[in-house]
PDB file of C-alpha atoms in Angstrom:
ATOM      1  CA  UNK A   1       5.122  -7.703 -54.929  1.00 56.00           C
ATOM      2  CA  UNK A   2       2.008  -5.760 -55.943  1.00 68.00           C
ATOM      3  CA  UNK A   3       3.346  -5.489 -59.502  1.00 70.00           C
ATOM      4  CA  UNK A   4       3.704  -9.283 -59.757  1.00 84.00           C
ATOM      5  CA  UNK A   5       0.204  -9.877 -58.389  1.00 84.00           C
ATOM      6  CA  UNK A   6      -1.255  -7.343 -60.807  1.00 84.00           C
ATOM      7  CA  UNK A   7       0.566  -9.059 -63.681  1.00 85.00           C
ATOM      8  CA  UNK A   8      -0.772 -12.500 -62.722  1.00 88.00           C
ATOM      9  CA  UNK A   9      -4.350 -11.211 -62.407  1.00 88.00           C
ATOM     10  CA  UNK A  10      -4.060  -9.379 -65.732  1.00 90.00           C
ATOM     11  CA  UNK A  11      -2.688 -12.523 -67.388  1.00 91.00           C
ATOM     12  CA  UNK A  12      -5.650 -14.614 -66.175  1.00 90.00           C
ATOM     13  CA  UNK A  13      -8.151 -11.977 -67.320  1.00 92.00           C
ATOM     14  CA  UNK A  14      -6.566 -11.907 -70.764  1.00 91.00           C
ATOM     15  CA  UNK A  15      -6.704 -15.718 -70.920  1.00 90.00           C
ATOM     16  CA  UNK A  16     -10.430 -15.685 -70.063  1.00 87.00           C
ATOM     17  CA  UNK A  17     -11.119 -13.141 -72.812  1.00 88.00           C
ATOM     18  CA  UNK A  18      -9.069 -15.117 -75.368  1.00 87.00           C
ATOM     19  CA  UNK A  19     -10.902 -18.306 -74.382  1.00 80.00           C
ATOM     20  CA  UNK A  20     -14.288 -16.645 -74.920  1.00 81.00           C
ATOM     21  CA  UNK A  21     -13.206 -15.216 -78.272  1.00 83.00           C
ATOM     22  CA  UNK A  22     -12.015 -18.636 -79.448  1.00 80.00           C
ATOM     23  CA  UNK A  23     -15.371 -20.163 -78.474  1.00 78.00           C
ATOM     24  CA  UNK A  24     -17.396 -17.837 -80.731  1.00 83.00           C
ATOM     25  CA  UNK A  25     -16.532 -19.568 -84.047  1.00 82.00           C
ATOM     26  CA  UNK A  26     -17.245 -22.948 -82.448  1.00 81.00           C
ATOM     27  CA  UNK A  27     -20.670 -21.803 -81.258  1.00 83.00           C
ATOM     28  CA  UNK A  28     -21.532 -20.483 -84.722  1.00 88.00           C
ATOM     29  CA  UNK A  29     -20.406 -23.717 -86.379  1.00 86.00           C
ATOM     30  CA  UNK A  30     -22.349 -25.926 -83.942  1.00 84.00           C
ATOM     31  CA  UNK A  31     -25.503 -23.823 -84.365  1.00 87.00           C
ATOM     32  CA  UNK A  32     -25.221 -24.053 -88.154  1.00 91.00           C
ATOM     33  CA  UNK A  33     -24.775 -27.844 -87.961  1.00 90.00           C
ATOM     34  CA  UNK A  34     -27.736 -28.111 -85.581  1.00 88.00           C
ATOM     35  CA  UNK A  35     -29.983 -26.186 -87.982  1.00 89.00           C
ATOM     36  CA  UNK A  36     -28.989 -28.524 -90.818  1.00 91.00           C
ATOM     37  CA  UNK A  37     -29.661 -31.607 -88.673  1.00 90.00           C
ATOM     38  CA  UNK A  38     -33.099 -30.328 -87.612  1.00 88.00           C
ATOM     39  CA  UNK A  39     -34.115 -30.063 -91.281  1.00 89.00           C
ATOM     40  CA  UNK A  40     -33.715 -33.848 -91.677  1.00 89.00           C
ATOM     41  CA  UNK A  41     -37.065 -34.630 -90.072  1.00 87.00           C
ATOM     42  CA  UNK A  42     -40.291 -33.077 -88.852  1.00 90.00           C
ATOM     43  CA  UNK A  43     -39.485 -33.489 -85.140  1.00 87.00           C
ATOM     44  CA  UNK A  44     -36.158 -33.145 -83.356  1.00 88.00           C
ATOM     45  CA  UNK A  45     -34.926 -32.931 -79.795  1.00 90.00           C
ATOM     46  CA  UNK A  46     -31.593 -32.059 -78.194  1.00 91.00           C
ATOM     47  CA  UNK A  47     -30.253 -33.458 -74.933  1.00 91.00           C
ATOM     48  CA  UNK A  48     -27.224 -32.085 -73.099  1.00 89.00           C
ATOM     49  CA  UNK A  49     -25.054 -33.694 -70.425  1.00 89.00           C
ATOM     50  CA  UNK A  50     -22.687 -31.401 -68.578  1.00 84.00           C
ATOM     51  CA  UNK A  51     -19.488 -32.625 -66.973  1.00 78.00           C
ATOM     52  CA  UNK A  52     -16.285 -31.007 -65.779  1.00 74.00           C
ATOM     53  CA  UNK A  53     -14.459 -32.789 -68.613  1.00 73.00           C
ATOM     54  CA  UNK A  54     -16.762 -31.203 -71.178  1.00 74.00           C
ATOM     55  CA  UNK A  55     -20.345 -31.142 -72.387  1.00 81.00           C
ATOM     56  CA  UNK A  56     -21.940 -33.800 -74.551  1.00 87.00           C
ATOM     57  CA  UNK A  57     -24.975 -33.246 -76.745  1.00 89.00           C
ATOM     58  CA  UNK A  58     -27.252 -35.677 -78.526  1.00 92.00           C
ATOM     59  CA  UNK A  59     -29.807 -34.836 -81.226  1.00 93.00           C
ATOM     60  CA  UNK A  60     -32.698 -37.153 -82.068  1.00 93.00           C
ATOM     61  CA  UNK A  61     -34.571 -36.646 -85.339  1.00 93.00           C
ATOM     62  CA  UNK A  62     -37.898 -38.483 -85.582  1.00 92.00           C
ATOM     63  CA  UNK A  63     -41.143 -38.543 -87.484  1.00 91.00           C
ATOM     64  CA  UNK A  64     -44.383 -37.413 -85.813  1.00 88.00           C
ATOM     65  CA  UNK A  65     -44.994 -40.887 -84.366  1.00 89.00           C
ATOM     66  CA  UNK A  66     -41.621 -40.944 -82.604  1.00 89.00           C
ATOM     67  CA  UNK A  67     -39.849 -43.342 -84.965  1.00 92.00           C
ATOM     68  CA  UNK A  68     -36.174 -42.407 -85.077  1.00 93.00           C
ATOM     69  CA  UNK A  69     -34.867 -41.257 -88.445  1.00 92.00           C
ATOM     70  CA  UNK A  70     -31.328 -40.532 -87.218  1.00 93.00           C
ATOM     71  CA  UNK A  71     -29.303 -39.511 -84.191  1.00 93.00           C
ATOM     72  CA  UNK A  72     -26.293 -37.228 -83.907  1.00 94.00           C
ATOM     73  CA  UNK A  73     -23.802 -36.856 -81.086  1.00 92.00           C
ATOM     74  CA  UNK A  74     -21.007 -34.420 -80.460  1.00 88.00           C
ATOM     75  CA  UNK A  75     -17.528 -35.593 -81.272  1.00 84.00           C
ATOM     76  CA  UNK A  76     -14.244 -34.029 -80.344  1.00 72.00           C
ATOM     77  CA  UNK A  77     -13.399 -31.589 -77.596  1.00 68.00           C
ATOM     78  CA  UNK A  78     -13.055 -27.876 -77.164  1.00 62.00           C
ATOM     79  CA  UNK A  79     -12.849 -25.803 -80.337  1.00 65.00           C
ATOM     80  CA  UNK A  80     -12.706 -28.853 -82.607  1.00 69.00           C
ATOM     81  CA  UNK A  81     -16.026 -30.440 -81.574  1.00 78.00           C
ATOM     82  CA  UNK A  82     -18.900 -30.984 -83.954  1.00 84.00           C
ATOM     83  CA  UNK A  83     -21.921 -33.204 -84.582  1.00 89.00           C
ATOM     84  CA  UNK A  84     -21.390 -36.660 -86.036  1.00 92.00           C
ATOM     85  CA  UNK A  85     -24.052 -39.215 -86.943  1.00 91.00           C
ATOM     86  CA  UNK A  86     -24.453 -41.973 -84.363  1.00 91.00           C
ATOM     87  CA  UNK A  87     -23.958 -45.117 -86.431  1.00 90.00           C
ATOM     88  CA  UNK A  88     -24.355 -47.329 -83.340  1.00 90.00           C
ATOM     89  CA  UNK A  89     -27.936 -46.197 -82.713  1.00 90.00           C
ATOM     90  CA  UNK A  90     -29.913 -49.414 -82.361  1.00 88.00           C
ATOM     91  CA  UNK A  91     -33.253 -48.078 -81.157  1.00 91.00           C
ATOM     92  CA  UNK A  92     -36.076 -47.570 -83.655  1.00 93.00           C
ATOM     93  CA  UNK A  93     -38.335 -45.417 -81.449  1.00 93.00           C
ATOM     94  CA  UNK A  94     -37.617 -42.854 -78.742  1.00 92.00           C
ATOM     95  CA  UNK A  95     -39.575 -44.991 -76.217  1.00 93.00           C
ATOM     96  CA  UNK A  96     -36.957 -47.747 -76.589  1.00 93.00           C
ATOM     97  CA  UNK A  97     -34.263 -45.295 -75.484  1.00 93.00           C
ATOM     98  CA  UNK A  98     -36.267 -44.382 -72.390  1.00 93.00           C
ATOM     99  CA  UNK A  99     -36.952 -48.052 -71.572  1.00 93.00           C
ATOM    100  CA  UNK A 100     -33.307 -49.087 -72.096  1.00 92.00           C
ATOM    101  CA  UNK A 101     -31.758 -46.271 -70.067  1.00 92.00           C
ATOM    102  CA  UNK A 102     -34.432 -45.502 -67.469  1.00 90.00           C
ATOM    103  CA  UNK A 103     -33.160 -47.868 -64.783  1.00 89.00           C
ATOM    104  CA  UNK A 104     -29.498 -47.961 -65.743  1.00 90.00           C
ATOM    105  CA  UNK A 105     -27.499 -46.838 -62.722  1.00 89.00           C
ATOM    106  CA  UNK A 106     -24.277 -45.667 -64.379  1.00 92.00           C
ATOM    107  CA  UNK A 107     -24.863 -43.855 -67.653  1.00 91.00           C
ATOM    108  CA  UNK A 108     -22.141 -42.433 -69.846  1.00 90.00           C
ATOM    109  CA  UNK A 109     -22.322 -38.763 -70.765  1.00 90.00           C
ATOM    110  CA  UNK A 110     -23.711 -39.682 -74.189  1.00 90.00           C
ATOM    111  CA  UNK A 111     -26.340 -41.935 -72.621  1.00 92.00           C
ATOM    112  CA  UNK A 112     -27.399 -39.104 -70.307  1.00 93.00           C
ATOM    113  CA  UNK A 113     -27.707 -36.719 -73.264  1.00 93.00           C
ATOM    114  CA  UNK A 114     -29.533 -39.333 -75.355  1.00 94.00           C
ATOM    115  CA  UNK A 115     -31.971 -40.037 -72.512  1.00 94.00           C
ATOM    116  CA  UNK A 116     -32.612 -36.323 -72.029  1.00 94.00           C
ATOM    117  CA  UNK A 117     -33.300 -35.888 -75.756  1.00 94.00           C
ATOM    118  CA  UNK A 118     -35.780 -38.801 -75.675  1.00 94.00           C
ATOM    119  CA  UNK A 119     -37.545 -37.336 -72.619  1.00 94.00           C
ATOM    120  CA  UNK A 120     -37.837 -33.896 -74.251  1.00 92.00           C
ATOM    121  CA  UNK A 121     -39.163 -35.561 -77.379  1.00 92.00           C
ATOM    122  CA  UNK A 122     -41.768 -37.455 -75.356  1.00 91.00           C
ATOM    123  CA  UNK A 123     -42.958 -34.257 -73.653  1.00 90.00           C
ATOM    124  CA  UNK A 124     -43.083 -32.389 -76.945  1.00 86.00           C
ATOM    125  CA  UNK A 125     -45.055 -35.100 -78.721  1.00 83.00           C
ATOM    126  CA  UNK A 126     -47.498 -35.329 -75.780  1.00 83.00           C
ATOM    127  CA  UNK A 127     -48.069 -31.555 -75.861  1.00 81.00           C
ATOM    128  CA  UNK A 128     -48.529 -31.655 -79.619  1.00 78.00           C
ATOM    129  CA  UNK A 129     -51.077 -34.475 -79.251  1.00 73.00           C
ATOM    130  CA  UNK A 130     -52.991 -32.491 -76.633  1.00 63.00           C
ATOM    131  CA  UNK A 131     -53.108 -29.428 -78.886  1.00 62.00           C
ATOM    132  CA  UNK A 132     -54.415 -31.492 -81.802  1.00 66.00           C
ATOM    133  CA  UNK A 133     -57.072 -33.112 -79.585  1.00 61.00           C
ATOM    134  CA  UNK A 134     -58.388 -29.716 -78.456  1.00 56.00           C
TER     135      UNK A 134
END
């Protein structure tokens, strides 16, 4: 009995290690894509929505006034995920995202990530404005 229990525990430990090793190339690829996306504009912000089904990320790239140049969202799951341009992005400024999603009761994972990215962008632009005023 102890031999079987030891085997099961060892199997699960090996699976955890294999899972972590498989995630390393994905993390490198996503970081490389994120660096390329951030070069598209002077200001960018990333929002993340965590869920038991998987994480969703949204990247907003704007000019210094907050006008949206482009938006990217994660597509795919697990090891095959990557950033893909959001062609359905209708907002022209990050404030529109906040206004549209602020009072929405049920947000999708992408909407949560998009809202978080817009909030981070707002805070960053406010801090930048305060530094320039000083």
